[in-house]
Coordinates of C-alpha atoms and ligand atoms in Angstrom, one line a residue:
M29 CA 0.0 0.1 -0.1
N30 CA 1.2 3.7 -0.7
T31 CA 2.3 5.8 2.0
R32 CA -0.3 8.6 2.3
T33 CA 1.2 12.0 3.5
L34 CA -1.1 14.1 5.6
L35 CA 0.3 18.0 5.7
I36 CA -1.6 19.9 8.3
L37 CA -1.1 23.7 8.1
G38 CA -1.7 25.3 11.4
A39 CA -0.1 22.3 13.1
N40 CA 0.3 23.9 16.5
G41 CA -3.2 25.0 16.7
D42 CA -6.4 24.1 18.7
L43 CA -8.1 22.4 15.8
T44 CA -5.4 20.3 15.2
H45 CA -4.5 19.1 18.9
R46 CA -8.5 19.0 19.9
L47 CA -9.9 17.1 17.0
L48 CA -7.7 16.5 14.1
L49 CA -4.7 14.4 15.7
P50 CA -7.2 12.6 18.2
G51 CA -9.3 11.6 14.9
L52 CA -6.2 10.5 13.1
G53 CA -5.2 8.4 16.2
R54 CA -8.4 6.6 16.2
L55 CA -8.0 5.9 12.6
I56 CA -4.6 4.6 12.9
A57 CA -5.8 2.4 16.0
A58 CA -8.8 1.2 13.8
D59 CA -6.8 0.5 10.7
P60 CA -3.3 -1.4 10.9
E61 CA -2.9 -1.1 7.3
L62 CA -2.7 2.7 7.0
D63 CA 0.6 3.8 6.2
I64 CA 0.7 7.2 7.0
A65 CA 3.4 10.1 6.8
L66 CA 2.4 13.2 9.1
I67 CA 3.7 16.6 8.5
G68 CA 2.9 19.6 10.3
A69 CA 3.6 23.2 9.6
G70 CA 3.0 26.4 11.4
R71 CA 4.4 29.9 12.3
T72 CA 5.6 29.1 15.9
E73 CA 9.0 27.4 16.3
L74 CA 8.6 24.1 17.8
S75 CA 11.5 21.8 18.8
D76 CA 11.3 18.0 17.3
Q77 CA 10.7 16.8 21.0
T78 CA 8.1 19.2 21.6
W79 CA 6.2 18.4 18.3
F80 CA 6.7 14.7 19.1
D81 CA 5.5 14.9 22.6
R82 CA 2.3 17.1 21.5
A83 CA 1.4 15.1 18.5
S84 CA 1.7 11.8 20.3
K85 CA -0.1 12.8 23.2
A86 CA -2.9 14.3 20.9
M87 CA -3.3 11.1 18.7
L88 CA -2.9 8.7 21.9
H89 CA -5.7 10.8 23.6
E90 CA -8.8 8.7 22.6
V91 CA -7.0 5.3 22.0
D92 CA -7.7 2.7 24.4
E93 CA -4.9 2.4 27.2
A94 CA -5.0 -1.6 26.6
D95 CA -4.6 -1.5 22.9
S96 CA -0.7 -1.8 23.0
A97 CA -0.3 -2.4 19.2
A98 CA -2.4 0.4 18.2
R99 CA -0.3 2.6 20.5
Q100 CA 2.8 1.5 19.2
R101 CA 1.7 2.1 15.6
I102 CA 0.7 5.8 16.6
K103 CA 4.1 6.4 18.5
A104 CA 5.9 5.2 15.3
V105 CA 4.0 7.6 13.1
A106 CA 4.5 10.3 15.7
E107 CA 8.3 9.4 15.5
A108 CA 8.6 9.6 11.9
S109 CA 6.5 12.8 11.7
R110 CA 8.0 16.3 11.2
Y111 CA 7.2 19.8 12.0
L112 CA 8.2 22.6 9.9
T113 CA 8.3 26.1 10.7
A114 CA 6.7 28.2 8.0
N115 CA 4.5 31.1 6.9
V116 CA 2.0 29.2 5.1
T117 CA 0.8 32.4 3.4
T118 CA 3.6 32.7 1.3
S119 CA 4.5 30.7 -1.8
R120 CA 8.0 30.3 -0.9
D121 CA 7.5 28.7 2.3
L122 CA 4.5 26.4 0.9
A123 CA 6.7 25.2 -1.9
A124 CA 9.6 24.4 0.7
V125 CA 6.9 22.6 2.9
L126 CA 5.5 20.6 -0.2
A127 CA 9.0 19.5 -1.1
Q128 CA 9.4 17.7 2.1
C129 CA 6.3 15.6 1.8
P130 CA 7.4 12.0 0.7
T131 CA 4.2 11.5 -1.5
S132 CA 1.5 13.9 -2.9
P133 CA -0.2 15.1 0.0
A134 CA -3.5 15.8 1.5
V135 CA -3.1 19.3 2.7
Y136 CA -5.3 20.2 5.6
F137 CA -5.8 24.0 6.4
A138 CA -6.3 23.8 10.0
L139 CA -6.1 27.8 10.0
P140 CA -8.6 30.7 10.3
P141 CA -10.8 31.1 7.2
A142 CA -9.1 34.3 6.1
V143 CA -5.6 32.8 6.6
T144 CA -6.8 29.7 4.5
I145 CA -7.9 31.9 1.7
E146 CA -4.3 33.8 1.8
A147 CA -2.5 30.4 1.8
C148 CA -4.8 29.1 -1.2
T149 CA -4.0 32.2 -3.2
A150 CA -0.2 31.6 -2.5
L151 CA -0.5 28.2 -3.6
R152 CA -1.2 29.7 -7.1
D153 CA 2.6 30.4 -7.6
V154 CA 3.5 26.9 -6.3
D155 CA 4.0 23.9 -8.7
L156 CA 1.5 21.4 -7.2
P157 CA 2.2 17.7 -7.1
A158 CA -0.3 15.8 -9.0
G159 CA -3.2 14.4 -7.1
I160 CA -2.7 16.8 -4.2
V161 CA -5.8 17.2 -2.1
L162 CA -6.7 20.3 -0.5
A163 CA -9.2 19.9 2.7
L164 CA -10.8 23.0 4.3
E165 CA -12.8 23.9 7.3
K166 CA -16.1 25.7 7.4
P167 CA -17.0 28.5 6.8
F168 CA -16.8 28.0 3.1
G169 CA -16.9 31.7 2.3
T170 CA -19.5 34.2 4.2
S171 CA -22.1 34.7 1.5
V172 CA -23.1 33.3 -1.9
A173 CA -20.7 35.6 -3.5
T174 CA -17.7 34.8 -1.4
A175 CA -18.5 31.0 -1.6
E176 CA -18.3 31.2 -5.3
E177 CA -15.2 33.3 -5.3
L178 CA -13.5 30.8 -2.9
N179 CA -14.7 27.7 -5.1
A180 CA -13.3 29.5 -8.2
L181 CA -9.9 29.9 -6.4
L182 CA -9.9 26.3 -5.2
T183 CA -10.9 24.9 -8.8
S184 CA -8.1 27.0 -10.2
L185 CA -5.6 25.0 -8.0
V186 CA -7.1 21.3 -8.4
P187 CA -10.1 19.8 -10.0
E188 CA -13.3 19.8 -7.8
P189 CA -12.8 16.1 -6.5
Q190 CA -9.4 16.9 -5.0
V191 CA -11.3 19.5 -2.9
Y192 CA -12.5 18.2 0.5
R193 CA -14.7 20.9 2.2
V194 CA -15.1 19.3 5.9
D195 CA -18.1 19.1 7.9
H196 CA -17.4 17.0 10.8
F197 CA -21.3 16.3 11.1
L198 CA -21.2 14.3 8.0
G199 CA -18.8 12.1 10.1
K200 CA -21.1 11.5 13.0
S201 CA -22.1 8.1 13.0
T202 CA -25.7 8.6 13.9
V203 CA -26.0 11.1 11.2
L204 CA -24.8 8.5 8.7
N205 CA -27.2 6.4 10.1
L206 CA -29.8 8.1 8.8
L207 CA -29.2 6.5 5.5
G208 CA -29.6 3.0 7.1
L209 CA -32.6 4.0 8.6
R210 CA -34.5 5.7 5.8
F211 CA -33.1 3.4 2.9
A212 CA -32.7 -0.1 4.4
N213 CA -36.4 0.0 6.0
R214 CA -39.1 -0.3 3.4
I215 CA -41.6 0.8 6.2
F216 CA -40.5 4.4 6.2
E217 CA -39.9 5.4 2.7
P218 CA -43.6 5.1 1.6
I219 CA -44.6 7.5 4.4
W220 CA -41.6 9.6 4.1
N221 CA -43.6 12.7 2.3
A222 CA -45.8 15.4 2.6
D223 CA -48.8 13.0 2.6
S224 CA -48.0 11.4 5.9
V225 CA -45.3 13.8 7.6
E226 CA -46.5 17.0 9.5
S227 CA -43.3 18.5 10.3
V228 CA -39.5 17.9 10.6
M229 CA -37.6 19.5 13.5
I230 CA -33.7 19.4 13.6
Y231 CA -32.4 20.8 17.0
Y232 CA -28.8 20.8 18.1
D233 CA -28.8 22.7 21.5
E234 CA -25.6 22.9 23.4
E235 CA -24.9 23.5 27.2
L236 CA -21.7 25.0 26.2
G237 CA -21.4 28.8 26.2
L238 CA -18.8 30.9 24.2
E239 CA -15.8 29.0 25.7
Q240 CA -13.2 31.8 24.8
R241 CA -14.3 31.6 21.1
A242 CA -15.4 35.3 20.5
G243 CA -12.9 36.0 18.0
Y244 CA -14.6 33.7 15.7
Y245 CA -18.4 33.3 17.1
D246 CA -19.1 37.0 17.6
K247 CA -19.0 37.6 13.9
A248 CA -20.5 34.1 13.0
G249 CA -23.4 33.7 15.4
A250 CA -25.6 30.6 15.8
L251 CA -27.1 30.9 12.2
V252 CA -23.9 30.8 10.5
D253 CA -22.0 28.7 13.0
M254 CA -24.5 25.8 13.0
I255 CA -27.5 26.2 10.7
Q256 CA -25.9 27.4 7.7
S257 CA -23.6 24.5 7.7
H258 CA -24.2 21.4 9.9
L259 CA -27.8 21.6 10.0
L260 CA -28.7 22.1 6.6
L261 CA -26.6 19.3 5.7
V262 CA -28.6 16.9 8.1
M263 CA -31.7 18.4 6.6
A264 CA -30.4 17.2 3.2
L265 CA -29.8 13.7 4.4
V266 CA -33.4 13.3 5.9
A267 CA -35.1 15.1 3.0
M268 CA -33.2 14.1 -0.3
E269 CA -34.6 11.5 -2.8
T270 CA -33.1 7.9 -2.8
P271 CA -29.6 7.9 -4.3
S272 CA -29.0 4.9 -6.1
S273 CA -25.5 4.2 -4.5
L274 CA -22.9 5.9 -2.1
H275 CA -20.9 7.0 -5.0
P276 CA -20.1 10.7 -4.3
D277 CA -21.9 11.9 -7.2
D278 CA -25.1 10.1 -6.2
L279 CA -25.2 11.0 -2.7
R280 CA -23.9 14.5 -3.1
G281 CA -26.1 15.2 -6.1
A282 CA -29.2 14.1 -4.0
M283 CA -28.1 16.3 -1.3
A284 CA -27.4 19.4 -3.7
Q285 CA -31.0 18.8 -5.4
V286 CA -33.0 18.9 -2.3
L287 CA -31.1 22.0 -1.0
R288 CA -31.7 23.9 -4.3
A289 CA -35.5 23.4 -3.5
A290 CA -35.0 24.9 0.0
R291 CA -36.1 28.4 1.0
P292 CA -37.1 30.3 4.3
W293 CA -40.7 29.2 5.0
Q294 CA -43.1 30.8 2.4
G295 CA -40.4 32.7 1.0
D296 CA -40.5 35.3 4.0
A297 CA -37.2 35.5 5.7
A298 CA -38.4 37.9 8.4
T299 CA -40.9 35.7 9.9
A300 CA -39.1 32.5 9.0
G301 CA -36.6 33.0 11.6
R302 CA -36.2 33.8 15.5
R303 CA -33.0 34.7 17.2
A304 CA -31.9 35.3 20.8
R305 CA -28.9 35.5 23.0
Y306 CA -28.2 34.4 26.4
A307 CA -28.1 36.3 29.5
T308 CA -26.6 35.4 32.7
G309 CA -27.7 32.0 34.1
S310 CA -26.3 28.9 35.4
I311 CA -25.9 25.4 33.8
N312 CA -24.9 22.3 35.8
G313 CA -23.9 24.6 38.6
R314 CA -21.7 26.8 36.5
T315 CA -22.5 30.6 36.4
L316 CA -22.5 32.1 32.8
P317 CA -22.2 35.9 32.4
N318 CA -24.3 37.7 29.8
Y319 CA -23.3 36.9 26.5
V320 CA -22.4 40.6 25.8
D321 CA -20.2 40.7 29.0
E322 CA -17.9 37.7 27.5
P323 CA -14.4 38.9 26.7
G324 CA -14.1 39.8 23.2
V325 CA -17.8 40.4 22.3
D326 CA -18.9 43.6 20.6
P327 CA -22.4 44.3 21.8
Q328 CA -23.1 46.3 18.8
R329 CA -23.0 43.2 16.5
G330 CA -26.2 42.2 18.0
T331 CA -25.0 38.4 17.7
E332 CA -27.5 35.7 18.3
T333 CA -26.4 32.8 20.4
L334 CA -29.8 30.8 19.4
A335 CA -31.2 30.8 16.0
E336 CA -34.3 29.0 14.8
V337 CA -35.3 29.1 11.1
K338 CA -38.2 27.4 9.5
I339 CA -37.5 26.2 6.0
G340 CA -39.7 24.8 3.1
I341 CA -38.6 22.4 0.5
E342 CA -40.5 23.4 -2.7
N343 CA -41.0 19.9 -4.2
W344 CA -43.6 17.2 -4.8
R345 CA -42.2 15.2 -1.9
W346 CA -42.4 18.2 0.6
A347 CA -44.6 20.9 -0.4
G348 CA -46.2 22.5 2.6
V349 CA -44.1 20.5 5.4
P350 CA -42.2 22.8 7.5
F351 CA -38.5 21.8 8.6
T352 CA -37.7 23.8 11.7
L353 CA -33.7 24.0 12.3
R354 CA -32.6 25.3 15.7
S355 CA -29.4 25.6 17.6
G356 CA -28.2 27.4 20.5
K357 CA -25.7 27.9 23.2
A358 CA -26.0 27.7 26.9
V359 CA -29.3 26.0 26.7
G360 CA -30.6 24.0 29.6
N361 CA -31.8 20.4 29.0
A362 CA -30.0 20.8 25.5
R363 CA -31.9 18.8 22.8
K364 CA -29.8 17.3 20.0
E365 CA -32.5 15.3 18.1
I366 CA -34.3 15.0 14.8
I367 CA -38.0 14.7 15.0
I368 CA -40.3 13.4 12.2
T369 CA -43.8 14.2 13.3
F370 CA -46.4 12.1 11.3
K371 CA -49.7 13.2 10.3
N372 CA -52.8 12.0 12.8
V373 CA -55.0 9.3 11.2
P374 CA -57.6 10.8 8.8
H375 CA -60.2 9.5 11.2
L376 CA -60.0 8.1 14.8
I377 CA -62.5 5.1 14.9
T378 CA -65.2 6.4 16.9
G379 CA -65.4 4.6 20.3
L380 CA -61.4 4.7 20.7
T381 CA -60.6 7.1 23.4
G382 CA -57.7 8.7 25.1
C383 CA -55.0 10.7 23.6
A384 CA -54.0 10.0 20.3
S385 CA -50.9 12.0 19.6
P386 CA -49.3 11.9 16.4
P387 CA -46.7 9.1 16.0
R388 CA -43.2 10.5 15.9
L389 CA -39.6 9.2 14.7
R390 CA -36.7 10.8 17.0
V391 CA -33.3 10.4 16.3
V392 CA -31.2 11.6 19.0
L393 CA -27.7 12.5 18.9
D394 CA -25.6 12.0 22.0
P395 CA -26.3 9.7 23.6
D396 CA -27.4 8.2 20.0
R397 CA -30.8 6.6 20.1
L398 CA -33.8 6.2 18.1
H399 CA -37.3 6.3 19.5
L400 CA -40.4 5.6 17.7
D401 CA -43.7 7.2 19.6
L402 CA -46.6 5.0 18.9
N403 CA -50.2 5.0 20.0
I404 CA -51.4 1.6 21.3
N405 CA -54.4 0.4 23.4
G406 CA -53.5 0.9 26.7
A407 CA -53.7 -1.3 30.0
G408 CA -57.0 -2.0 31.4
D409 CA -59.8 -0.6 28.8
P410 CA -58.8 -1.8 25.5
F411 CA -60.4 0.9 23.6
N412 CA -58.4 3.8 25.7
L413 CA -55.1 4.9 23.7
E414 CA -52.0 5.6 25.2
Q415 CA -48.6 6.4 23.7
V416 CA -45.7 4.3 24.2
T417 CA -42.1 4.6 22.9
M418 CA -40.0 1.7 21.2
S419 CA -36.3 2.7 21.5
A420 CA -33.1 1.4 20.3
E421 CA -29.2 2.3 20.9
F422 CA -27.3 3.0 17.7
G423 CA -23.9 1.3 17.6
K424 CA -20.8 3.5 18.4
G425 CA -18.7 4.1 15.4
A426 CA -15.0 3.1 15.6
L427 CA -14.1 6.5 14.5
S428 CA -14.8 10.1 15.8
P429 CA -16.4 12.4 13.4
Y430 CA -12.9 13.8 12.5
G431 CA -11.4 10.5 12.1
E432 CA -14.4 9.5 9.7
V433 CA -13.5 12.5 7.6
L434 CA -10.0 12.2 7.7
S435 CA -10.5 8.8 6.6
G436 CA -12.2 9.8 3.5
I437 CA -9.6 12.2 2.6
L438 CA -6.7 9.9 3.0
D439 CA -8.7 7.3 1.1
G440 CA -9.5 9.8 -1.7
D441 CA -13.5 9.3 -1.3
P442 CA -15.1 12.8 -1.2
I443 CA -18.4 11.3 0.0
L444 CA -18.3 12.9 3.3
S445 CA -17.1 16.2 1.8
I446 CA -19.1 19.2 1.0
R447 CA -19.2 19.8 -2.9
G448 CA -18.8 23.4 -4.0
D449 CA -22.3 23.9 -5.2
V450 CA -23.6 22.5 -1.9
A451 CA -21.9 24.9 0.0
E452 CA -23.2 28.0 -2.2
Q453 CA -26.7 26.5 -1.7
C454 CA -26.3 26.6 2.0
W455 CA -25.4 30.2 1.8
R456 CA -28.4 30.9 -0.6
I457 CA -30.7 29.5 1.9
V458 CA -29.6 31.6 4.8
E459 CA -28.7 34.9 3.1
P460 CA -32.4 36.4 3.1
V461 CA -32.5 35.6 7.0
Q462 CA -29.0 37.1 7.6
Q463 CA -30.6 40.4 5.7
A464 CA -33.6 40.4 7.6
W465 CA -31.8 40.1 11.0
G466 CA -29.1 42.6 9.8
A467 CA -32.2 44.9 8.9
N468 CA -33.5 44.2 12.5
T469 CA -36.9 43.1 11.1
T470 CA -36.6 40.2 13.5
P471 CA -36.3 41.1 17.1
L472 CA -33.2 39.9 19.0
E473 CA -34.7 38.3 22.3
D474 CA -33.0 37.3 25.4
Y475 CA -33.0 34.0 27.2
E476 CA -31.4 33.2 30.6
A477 CA -28.4 30.7 30.3
G478 CA -29.7 27.2 31.3
T479 CA -33.1 27.7 30.2
P480 CA -34.6 26.4 26.8
G481 CA -34.6 29.7 25.2
P482 CA -36.8 33.0 25.5
K483 CA -39.9 32.5 27.6
S484 CA -41.9 33.9 24.6
W485 CA -41.0 31.0 22.6
N486 CA -42.8 28.4 24.9
L487 CA -40.3 25.7 24.4
Ligands
BG6_2 C1 -18.6 23.5 15.6 C2 -19.2 24.8 15.9 O1 -18.8 23.5 14.1 O2 -19.5 22.4 15.8 C3 -19.2 24.7 17.2 O3 -18.4 25.7 15.3 C4 -20.2 23.8 18.1 O4 -19.8 26.1 17.9 C5 -19.8 22.4 17.2 O5 -20.1 23.6 19.5 C6 -20.7 21.2 17.6 O6 -20.3 19.9 17.2 P1 -20.1 19.0 18.2 O7 -19.6 17.7 17.4 O8 -18.8 19.4 18.9 O9 -21.4 18.6 19.2

C-alpha cells in the first residue's frame, strides 16, 4: 500500500490538537494497514521533541490504554513525523513544505478562514504535485458571492474532486445512520413525504457557552455557525431523494438537489426565523455571564447565540411541510435530535378514546438513540389509547467524526465532503435570513443561560 502524506497547516493550533490528531489516532488504531506520513507546519517554532510530545499525546488521547499494538503504531507515526516552521501564506514557504512531503499530500488547512484563503492564493504560484488534495474547514465563504469566489480559487488549483470541504457532522455515525434507517427499511420510505409527515424538526442545542471563542463566534453567530452548515446538511440527508449508490456523485447530487429546492418558509425570511442571545444564568452549577459581557464580544454586533429557521422544501415530496432547524448555546436540557412528526390518522375510530398524539420518529444525537412514539391500546380499558415509545441504541462508530472525515480524505473518497455547489446553496438559503436580521426586522430576544430559550418561544 502507498504511503499517504497528511500535511497539516496550522499544526500548532487548537483544531489540530483537540480534534484532528485525536481523530487521526483513532483512525490509525482502527486500520493497522494505514501507512501514513504526518507533517505539520506552522508559524510558531517548535523543537522536534516538543512536536513529538504534543502530537503523540493528542493522537493517543482517545485510544484505548490496553490496545498496545495500536499505541505502538501511533508512536511510530509520531516519531517519523516532522514539524516545519513556515509562513504558510507565502508561496516560498509553501513550496518548501510541499518539497518535504514523501508522497503527494492531503493538505489540511487547520487555519482561520481568512488565512486559509491567503494560503490558497499563495498556492497559485507553487507547482503542485499531481493528485494533491486540499481539505478545508467551514465556513466556506461568508455569502453566496464569497463562496463562489472561494470555489473558483480552489478549482483554479485542483479539480473539484480533489477539494474536501470538511463538515464533521457528516462524520457523525448517527447522522450517517440516517442513510441506513431511511433506505434499508421499506416501512419508512412510502410515508416519508408530505402526505404523511406533518413536520420535521432538527435541533442541536448545546450547554456550552462561548468558551473563549469570541474572535470567531461573535462574527458568525448561531445561524452561520450551526444552521448554515451542519444542520442544513442534516436536513439534506433527511429530505433528499433516494440515491442509487454511495458514489459521491449520487449522494452529493441528491443532497444538492434537495437543497436547491429549500427556502425560508413561505419565502418570507423576516418571519421564518427567530433569534436570541443568552443572559446570565447557570448550567450544571456553572454561572455564565451575559453573552455581551463575555471577553471579546462586541454588543453592537447584535450576535445571536440561539437561532431558529423554518424552511420549506418546494418539491412534490415536501411541499407544505415545515422543517424547523434550531441551535443554541448555553441552553438547559439541551436537545440534539431530529424529530419527524407524522400526521394524525384521517379518522380516529369512533369509540376509541384517550390521547392519540401523532406518531413520531426521533433520532437523538449524543447519546445516540432512536425512538418511535406510537399509539397503542393501553392497559385496562382496551379501547383507551396511550402513547408508548419503542427505543433502540445506535452502535458506536469506531472513528470519531474527524477520524471518519480524515479517513475519506486519505482514501481519496469525497463522499463526506461538501461539494462546492452545496456550500453555495447553503449560503443561498440563509442569506435572506441574515439580511432580515441585519435590518432588524426580526427582534433579538434574550434568554437566561440554562433555560431552553426565551420565555415567549414556549419551548
Ligand atoms: C462546530 C461549531 O462546528 O460544531 C461549534 O463551531 C459547535 O460552535 C460544534 O459547538 C458542535 O459540534 P460537536 O460535534 O462538538 O457537538
